[in-house]
mmCIF file with all atom_site columns, C-alpha atoms and ligand atoms in Angstrom:
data_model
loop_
_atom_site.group_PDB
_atom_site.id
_atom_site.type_symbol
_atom_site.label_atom_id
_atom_site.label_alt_id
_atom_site.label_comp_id
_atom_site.label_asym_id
_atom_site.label_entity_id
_atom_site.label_seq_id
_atom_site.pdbx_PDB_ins_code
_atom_site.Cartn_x
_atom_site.Cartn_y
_atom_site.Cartn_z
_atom_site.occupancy
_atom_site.B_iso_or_equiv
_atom_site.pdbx_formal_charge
_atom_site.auth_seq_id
_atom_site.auth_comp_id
_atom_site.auth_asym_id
_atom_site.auth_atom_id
_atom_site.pdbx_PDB_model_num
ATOM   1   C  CA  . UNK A 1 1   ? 196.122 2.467  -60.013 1.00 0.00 ? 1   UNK A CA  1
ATOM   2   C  CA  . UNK A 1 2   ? 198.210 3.546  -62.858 1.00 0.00 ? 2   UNK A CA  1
ATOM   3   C  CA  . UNK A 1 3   ? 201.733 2.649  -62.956 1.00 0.00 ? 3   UNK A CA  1
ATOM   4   C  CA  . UNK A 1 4   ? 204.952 4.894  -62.600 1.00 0.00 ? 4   UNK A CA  1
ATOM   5   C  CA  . UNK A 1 5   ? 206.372 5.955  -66.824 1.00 0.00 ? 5   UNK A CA  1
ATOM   6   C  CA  . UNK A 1 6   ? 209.566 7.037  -67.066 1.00 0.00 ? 6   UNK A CA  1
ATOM   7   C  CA  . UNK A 1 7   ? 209.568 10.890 -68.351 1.00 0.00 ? 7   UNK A CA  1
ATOM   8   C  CA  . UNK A 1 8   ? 213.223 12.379 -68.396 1.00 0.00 ? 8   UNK A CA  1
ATOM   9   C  CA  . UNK A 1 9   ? 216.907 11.255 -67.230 1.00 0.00 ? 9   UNK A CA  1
ATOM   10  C  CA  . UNK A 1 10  ? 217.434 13.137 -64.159 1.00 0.00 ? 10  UNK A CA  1
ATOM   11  C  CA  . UNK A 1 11  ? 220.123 15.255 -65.714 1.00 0.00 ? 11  UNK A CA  1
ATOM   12  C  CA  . UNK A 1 12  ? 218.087 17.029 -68.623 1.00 0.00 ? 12  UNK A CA  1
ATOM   13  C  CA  . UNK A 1 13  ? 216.211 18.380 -65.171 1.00 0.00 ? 13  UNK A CA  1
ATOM   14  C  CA  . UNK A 1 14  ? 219.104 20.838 -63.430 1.00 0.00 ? 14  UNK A CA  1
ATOM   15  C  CA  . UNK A 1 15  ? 217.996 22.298 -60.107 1.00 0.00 ? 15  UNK A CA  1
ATOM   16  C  CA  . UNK A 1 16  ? 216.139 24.934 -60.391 1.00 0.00 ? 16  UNK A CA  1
ATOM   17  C  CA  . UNK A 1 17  ? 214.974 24.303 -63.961 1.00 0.00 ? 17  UNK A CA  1
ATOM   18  C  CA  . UNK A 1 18  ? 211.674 23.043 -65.666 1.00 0.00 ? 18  UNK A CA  1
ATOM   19  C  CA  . UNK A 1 19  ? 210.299 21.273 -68.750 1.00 0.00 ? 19  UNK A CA  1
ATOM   20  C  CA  . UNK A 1 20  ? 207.423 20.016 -70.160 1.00 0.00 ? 20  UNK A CA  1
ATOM   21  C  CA  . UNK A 1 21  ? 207.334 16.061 -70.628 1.00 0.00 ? 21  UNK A CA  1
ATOM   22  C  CA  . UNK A 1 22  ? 204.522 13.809 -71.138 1.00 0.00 ? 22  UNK A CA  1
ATOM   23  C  CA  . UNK A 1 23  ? 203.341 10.868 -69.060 1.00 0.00 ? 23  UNK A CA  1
ATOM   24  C  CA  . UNK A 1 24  ? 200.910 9.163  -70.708 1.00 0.00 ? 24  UNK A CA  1
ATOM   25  C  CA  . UNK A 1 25  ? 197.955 10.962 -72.184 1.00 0.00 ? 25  UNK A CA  1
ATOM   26  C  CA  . UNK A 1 26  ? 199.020 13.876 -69.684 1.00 0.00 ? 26  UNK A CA  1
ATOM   27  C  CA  . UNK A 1 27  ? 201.418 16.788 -70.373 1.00 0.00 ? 27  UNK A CA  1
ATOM   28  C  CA  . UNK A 1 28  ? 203.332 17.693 -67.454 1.00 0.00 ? 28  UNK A CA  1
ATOM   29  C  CA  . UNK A 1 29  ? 205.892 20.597 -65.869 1.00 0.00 ? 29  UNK A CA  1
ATOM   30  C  CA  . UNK A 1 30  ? 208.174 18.695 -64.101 1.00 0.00 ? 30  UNK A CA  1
ATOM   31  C  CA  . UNK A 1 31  ? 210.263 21.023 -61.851 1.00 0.00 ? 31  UNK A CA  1
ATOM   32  C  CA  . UNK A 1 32  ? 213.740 20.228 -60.157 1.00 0.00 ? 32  UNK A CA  1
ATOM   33  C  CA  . UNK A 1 33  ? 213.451 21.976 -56.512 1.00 0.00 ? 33  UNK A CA  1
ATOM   34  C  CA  . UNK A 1 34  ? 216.958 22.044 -55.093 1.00 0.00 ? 34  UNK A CA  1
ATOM   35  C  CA  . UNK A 1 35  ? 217.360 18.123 -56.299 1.00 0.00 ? 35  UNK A CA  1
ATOM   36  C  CA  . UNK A 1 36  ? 213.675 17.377 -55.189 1.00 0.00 ? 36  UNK A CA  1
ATOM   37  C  CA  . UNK A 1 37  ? 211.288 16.779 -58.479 1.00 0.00 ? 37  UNK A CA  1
ATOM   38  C  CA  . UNK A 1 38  ? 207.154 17.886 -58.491 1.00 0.00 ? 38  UNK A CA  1
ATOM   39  C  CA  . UNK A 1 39  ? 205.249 18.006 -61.129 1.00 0.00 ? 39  UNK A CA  1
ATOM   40  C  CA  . UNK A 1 40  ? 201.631 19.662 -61.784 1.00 0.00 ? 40  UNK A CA  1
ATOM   41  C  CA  . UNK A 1 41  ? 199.652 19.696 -64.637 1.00 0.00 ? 41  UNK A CA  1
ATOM   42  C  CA  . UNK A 1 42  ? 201.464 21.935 -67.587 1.00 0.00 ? 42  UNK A CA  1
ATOM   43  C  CA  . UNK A 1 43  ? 198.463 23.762 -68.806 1.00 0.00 ? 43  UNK A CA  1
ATOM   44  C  CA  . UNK A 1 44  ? 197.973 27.096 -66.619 1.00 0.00 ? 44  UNK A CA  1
ATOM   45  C  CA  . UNK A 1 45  ? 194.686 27.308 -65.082 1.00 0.00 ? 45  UNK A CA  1
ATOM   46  C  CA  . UNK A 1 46  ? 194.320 31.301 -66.054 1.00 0.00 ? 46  UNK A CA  1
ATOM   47  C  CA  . UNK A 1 47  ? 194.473 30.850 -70.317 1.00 0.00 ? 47  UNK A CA  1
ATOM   48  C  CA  . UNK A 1 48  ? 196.508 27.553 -70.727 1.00 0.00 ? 48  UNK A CA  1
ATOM   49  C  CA  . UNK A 1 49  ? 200.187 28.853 -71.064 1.00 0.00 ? 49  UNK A CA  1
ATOM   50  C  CA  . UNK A 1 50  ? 202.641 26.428 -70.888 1.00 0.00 ? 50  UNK A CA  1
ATOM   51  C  CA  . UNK A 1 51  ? 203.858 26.373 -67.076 1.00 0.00 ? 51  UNK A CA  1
ATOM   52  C  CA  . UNK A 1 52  ? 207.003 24.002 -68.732 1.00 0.00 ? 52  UNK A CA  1
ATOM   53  C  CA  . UNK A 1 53  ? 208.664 27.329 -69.797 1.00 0.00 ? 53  UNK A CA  1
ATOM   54  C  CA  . UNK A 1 54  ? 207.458 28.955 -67.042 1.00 0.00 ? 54  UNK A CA  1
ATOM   55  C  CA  . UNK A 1 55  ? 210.456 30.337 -64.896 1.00 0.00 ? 55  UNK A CA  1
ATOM   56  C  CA  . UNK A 1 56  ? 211.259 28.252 -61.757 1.00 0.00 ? 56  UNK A CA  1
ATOM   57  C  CA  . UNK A 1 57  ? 212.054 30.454 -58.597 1.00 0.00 ? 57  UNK A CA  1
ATOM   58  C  CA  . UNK A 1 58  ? 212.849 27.651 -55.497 1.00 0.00 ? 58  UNK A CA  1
ATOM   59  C  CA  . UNK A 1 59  ? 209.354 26.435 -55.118 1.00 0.00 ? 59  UNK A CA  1
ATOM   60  C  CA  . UNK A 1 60  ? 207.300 28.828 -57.013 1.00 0.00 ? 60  UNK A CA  1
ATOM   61  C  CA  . UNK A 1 61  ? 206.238 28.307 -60.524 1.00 0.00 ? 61  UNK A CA  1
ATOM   62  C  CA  . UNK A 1 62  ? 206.058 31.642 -63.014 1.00 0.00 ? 62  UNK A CA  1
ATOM   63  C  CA  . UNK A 1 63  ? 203.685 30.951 -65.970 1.00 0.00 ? 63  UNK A CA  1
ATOM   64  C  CA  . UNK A 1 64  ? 205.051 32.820 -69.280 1.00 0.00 ? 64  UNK A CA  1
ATOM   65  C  CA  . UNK A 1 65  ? 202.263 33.887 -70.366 1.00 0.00 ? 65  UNK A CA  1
ATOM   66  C  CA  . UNK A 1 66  ? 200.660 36.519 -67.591 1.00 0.00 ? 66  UNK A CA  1
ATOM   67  C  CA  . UNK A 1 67  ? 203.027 35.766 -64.803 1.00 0.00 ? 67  UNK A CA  1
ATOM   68  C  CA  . UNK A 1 68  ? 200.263 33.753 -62.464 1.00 0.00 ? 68  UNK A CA  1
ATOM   69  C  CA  . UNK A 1 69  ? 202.525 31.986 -60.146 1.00 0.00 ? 69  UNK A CA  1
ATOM   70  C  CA  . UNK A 1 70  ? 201.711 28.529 -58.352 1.00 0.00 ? 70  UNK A CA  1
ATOM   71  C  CA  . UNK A 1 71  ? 203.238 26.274 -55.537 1.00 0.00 ? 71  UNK A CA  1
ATOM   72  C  CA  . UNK A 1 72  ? 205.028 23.451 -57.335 1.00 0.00 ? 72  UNK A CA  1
ATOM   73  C  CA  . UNK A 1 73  ? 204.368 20.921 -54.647 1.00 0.00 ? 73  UNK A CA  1
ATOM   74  C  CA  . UNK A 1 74  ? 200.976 21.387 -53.454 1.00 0.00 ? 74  UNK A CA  1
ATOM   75  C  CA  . UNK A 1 75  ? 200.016 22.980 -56.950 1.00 0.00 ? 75  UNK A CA  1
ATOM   76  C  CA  . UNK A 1 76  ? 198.025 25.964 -54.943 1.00 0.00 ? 76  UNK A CA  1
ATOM   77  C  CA  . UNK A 1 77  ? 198.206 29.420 -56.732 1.00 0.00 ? 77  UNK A CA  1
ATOM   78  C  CA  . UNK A 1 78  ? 200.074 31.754 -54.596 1.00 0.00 ? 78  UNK A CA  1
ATOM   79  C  CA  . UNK A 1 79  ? 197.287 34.890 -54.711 1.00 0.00 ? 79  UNK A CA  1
ATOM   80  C  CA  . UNK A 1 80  ? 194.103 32.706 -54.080 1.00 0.00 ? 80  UNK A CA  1
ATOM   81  C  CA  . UNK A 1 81  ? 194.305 29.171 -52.887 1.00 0.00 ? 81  UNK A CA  1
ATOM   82  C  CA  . UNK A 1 82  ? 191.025 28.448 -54.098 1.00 0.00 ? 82  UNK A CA  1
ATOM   83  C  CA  . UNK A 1 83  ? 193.050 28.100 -57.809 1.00 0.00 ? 83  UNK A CA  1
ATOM   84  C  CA  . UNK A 1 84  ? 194.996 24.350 -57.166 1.00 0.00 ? 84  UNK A CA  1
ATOM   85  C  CA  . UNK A 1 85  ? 196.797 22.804 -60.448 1.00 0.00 ? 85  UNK A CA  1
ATOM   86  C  CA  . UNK A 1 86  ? 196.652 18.911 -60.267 1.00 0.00 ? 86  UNK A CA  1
ATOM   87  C  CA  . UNK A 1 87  ? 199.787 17.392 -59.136 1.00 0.00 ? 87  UNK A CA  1
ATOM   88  C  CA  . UNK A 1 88  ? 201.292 14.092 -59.693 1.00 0.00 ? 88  UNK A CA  1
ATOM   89  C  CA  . UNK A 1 89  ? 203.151 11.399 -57.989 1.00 0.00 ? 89  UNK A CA  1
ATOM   90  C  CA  . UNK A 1 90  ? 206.688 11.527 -59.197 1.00 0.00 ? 90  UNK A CA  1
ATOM   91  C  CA  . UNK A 1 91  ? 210.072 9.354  -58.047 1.00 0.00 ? 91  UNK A CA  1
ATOM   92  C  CA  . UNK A 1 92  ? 213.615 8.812  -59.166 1.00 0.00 ? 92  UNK A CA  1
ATOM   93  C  CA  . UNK A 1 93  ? 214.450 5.629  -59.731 1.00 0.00 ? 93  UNK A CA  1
ATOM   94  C  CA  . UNK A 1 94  ? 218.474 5.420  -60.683 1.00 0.00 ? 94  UNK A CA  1
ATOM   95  C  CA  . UNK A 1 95  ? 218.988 8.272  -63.060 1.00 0.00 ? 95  UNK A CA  1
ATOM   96  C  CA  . UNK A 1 96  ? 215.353 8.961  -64.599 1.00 0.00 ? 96  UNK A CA  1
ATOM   97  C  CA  . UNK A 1 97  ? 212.687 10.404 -63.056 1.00 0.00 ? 97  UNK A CA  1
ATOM   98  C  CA  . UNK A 1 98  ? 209.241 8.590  -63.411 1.00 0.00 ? 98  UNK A CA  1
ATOM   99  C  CA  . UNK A 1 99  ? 205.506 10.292 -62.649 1.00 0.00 ? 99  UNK A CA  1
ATOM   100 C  CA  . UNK A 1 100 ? 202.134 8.717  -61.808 1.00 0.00 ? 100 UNK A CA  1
ATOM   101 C  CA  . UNK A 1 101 ? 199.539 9.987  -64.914 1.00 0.00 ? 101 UNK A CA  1
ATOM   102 C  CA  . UNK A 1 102 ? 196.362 10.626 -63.464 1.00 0.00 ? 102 UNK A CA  1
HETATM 103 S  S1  . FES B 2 .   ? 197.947 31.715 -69.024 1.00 0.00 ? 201 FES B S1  1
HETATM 104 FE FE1 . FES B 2 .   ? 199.125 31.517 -67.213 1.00 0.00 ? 201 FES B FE1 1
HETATM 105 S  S2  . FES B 2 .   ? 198.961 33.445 -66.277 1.00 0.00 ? 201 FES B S2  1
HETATM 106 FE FE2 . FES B 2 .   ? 197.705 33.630 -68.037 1.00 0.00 ? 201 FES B FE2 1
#
């Protein structure tokens, strides 16, 4: 199993805010959820706008681009669960935040 990379300090994350950061071969949206971090695959599974400047709203995940809107810790679009964005592991360990690439 792949091993834990460190992606951002915990503080370039604020709650309710997310960015696009890379772990491994894998770009990722990692979102801060009221101190909680998910991330899901950064690519948006309608055209591939970048869900990393989507707009963060609690849980729910606004892509940019045509406003398709997923759930940032299952990864399950909110109109049609059938659409699921791979999610990753992700942990804090002191002040940076590390995620699993697939
Ligand atoms: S590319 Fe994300 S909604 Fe169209």
């Amino acid at each position: 199993m792949t091993d834990f990379v460190t992606v951002a300090r915990v503080d370039e994350i604020p709650p309710g805010t997310v960015k696009t950061v890379r772990a491994g071969e894998d770009e990722v949206a990692l979102a801060n959820v009221e101190g909680d971090f998910y991330a899901v695959q950064a690519a948006c599974l309608h055209l591939h706008g970048p869900l990393g400047e989507g707009e963060l709203e609690h849980h729910w995940l606004h892509c940019p681009w045509h406003g398709w809107t997923y759930d940032v810790r299952t990864g399950l679009n909110d109109f049609d669960h059938a659409i699921e964005l791979p999610t990753y592991d992700v942990r804090v360990e002191g002040d940076v935040v590390q995620v699993r690439p697939g």
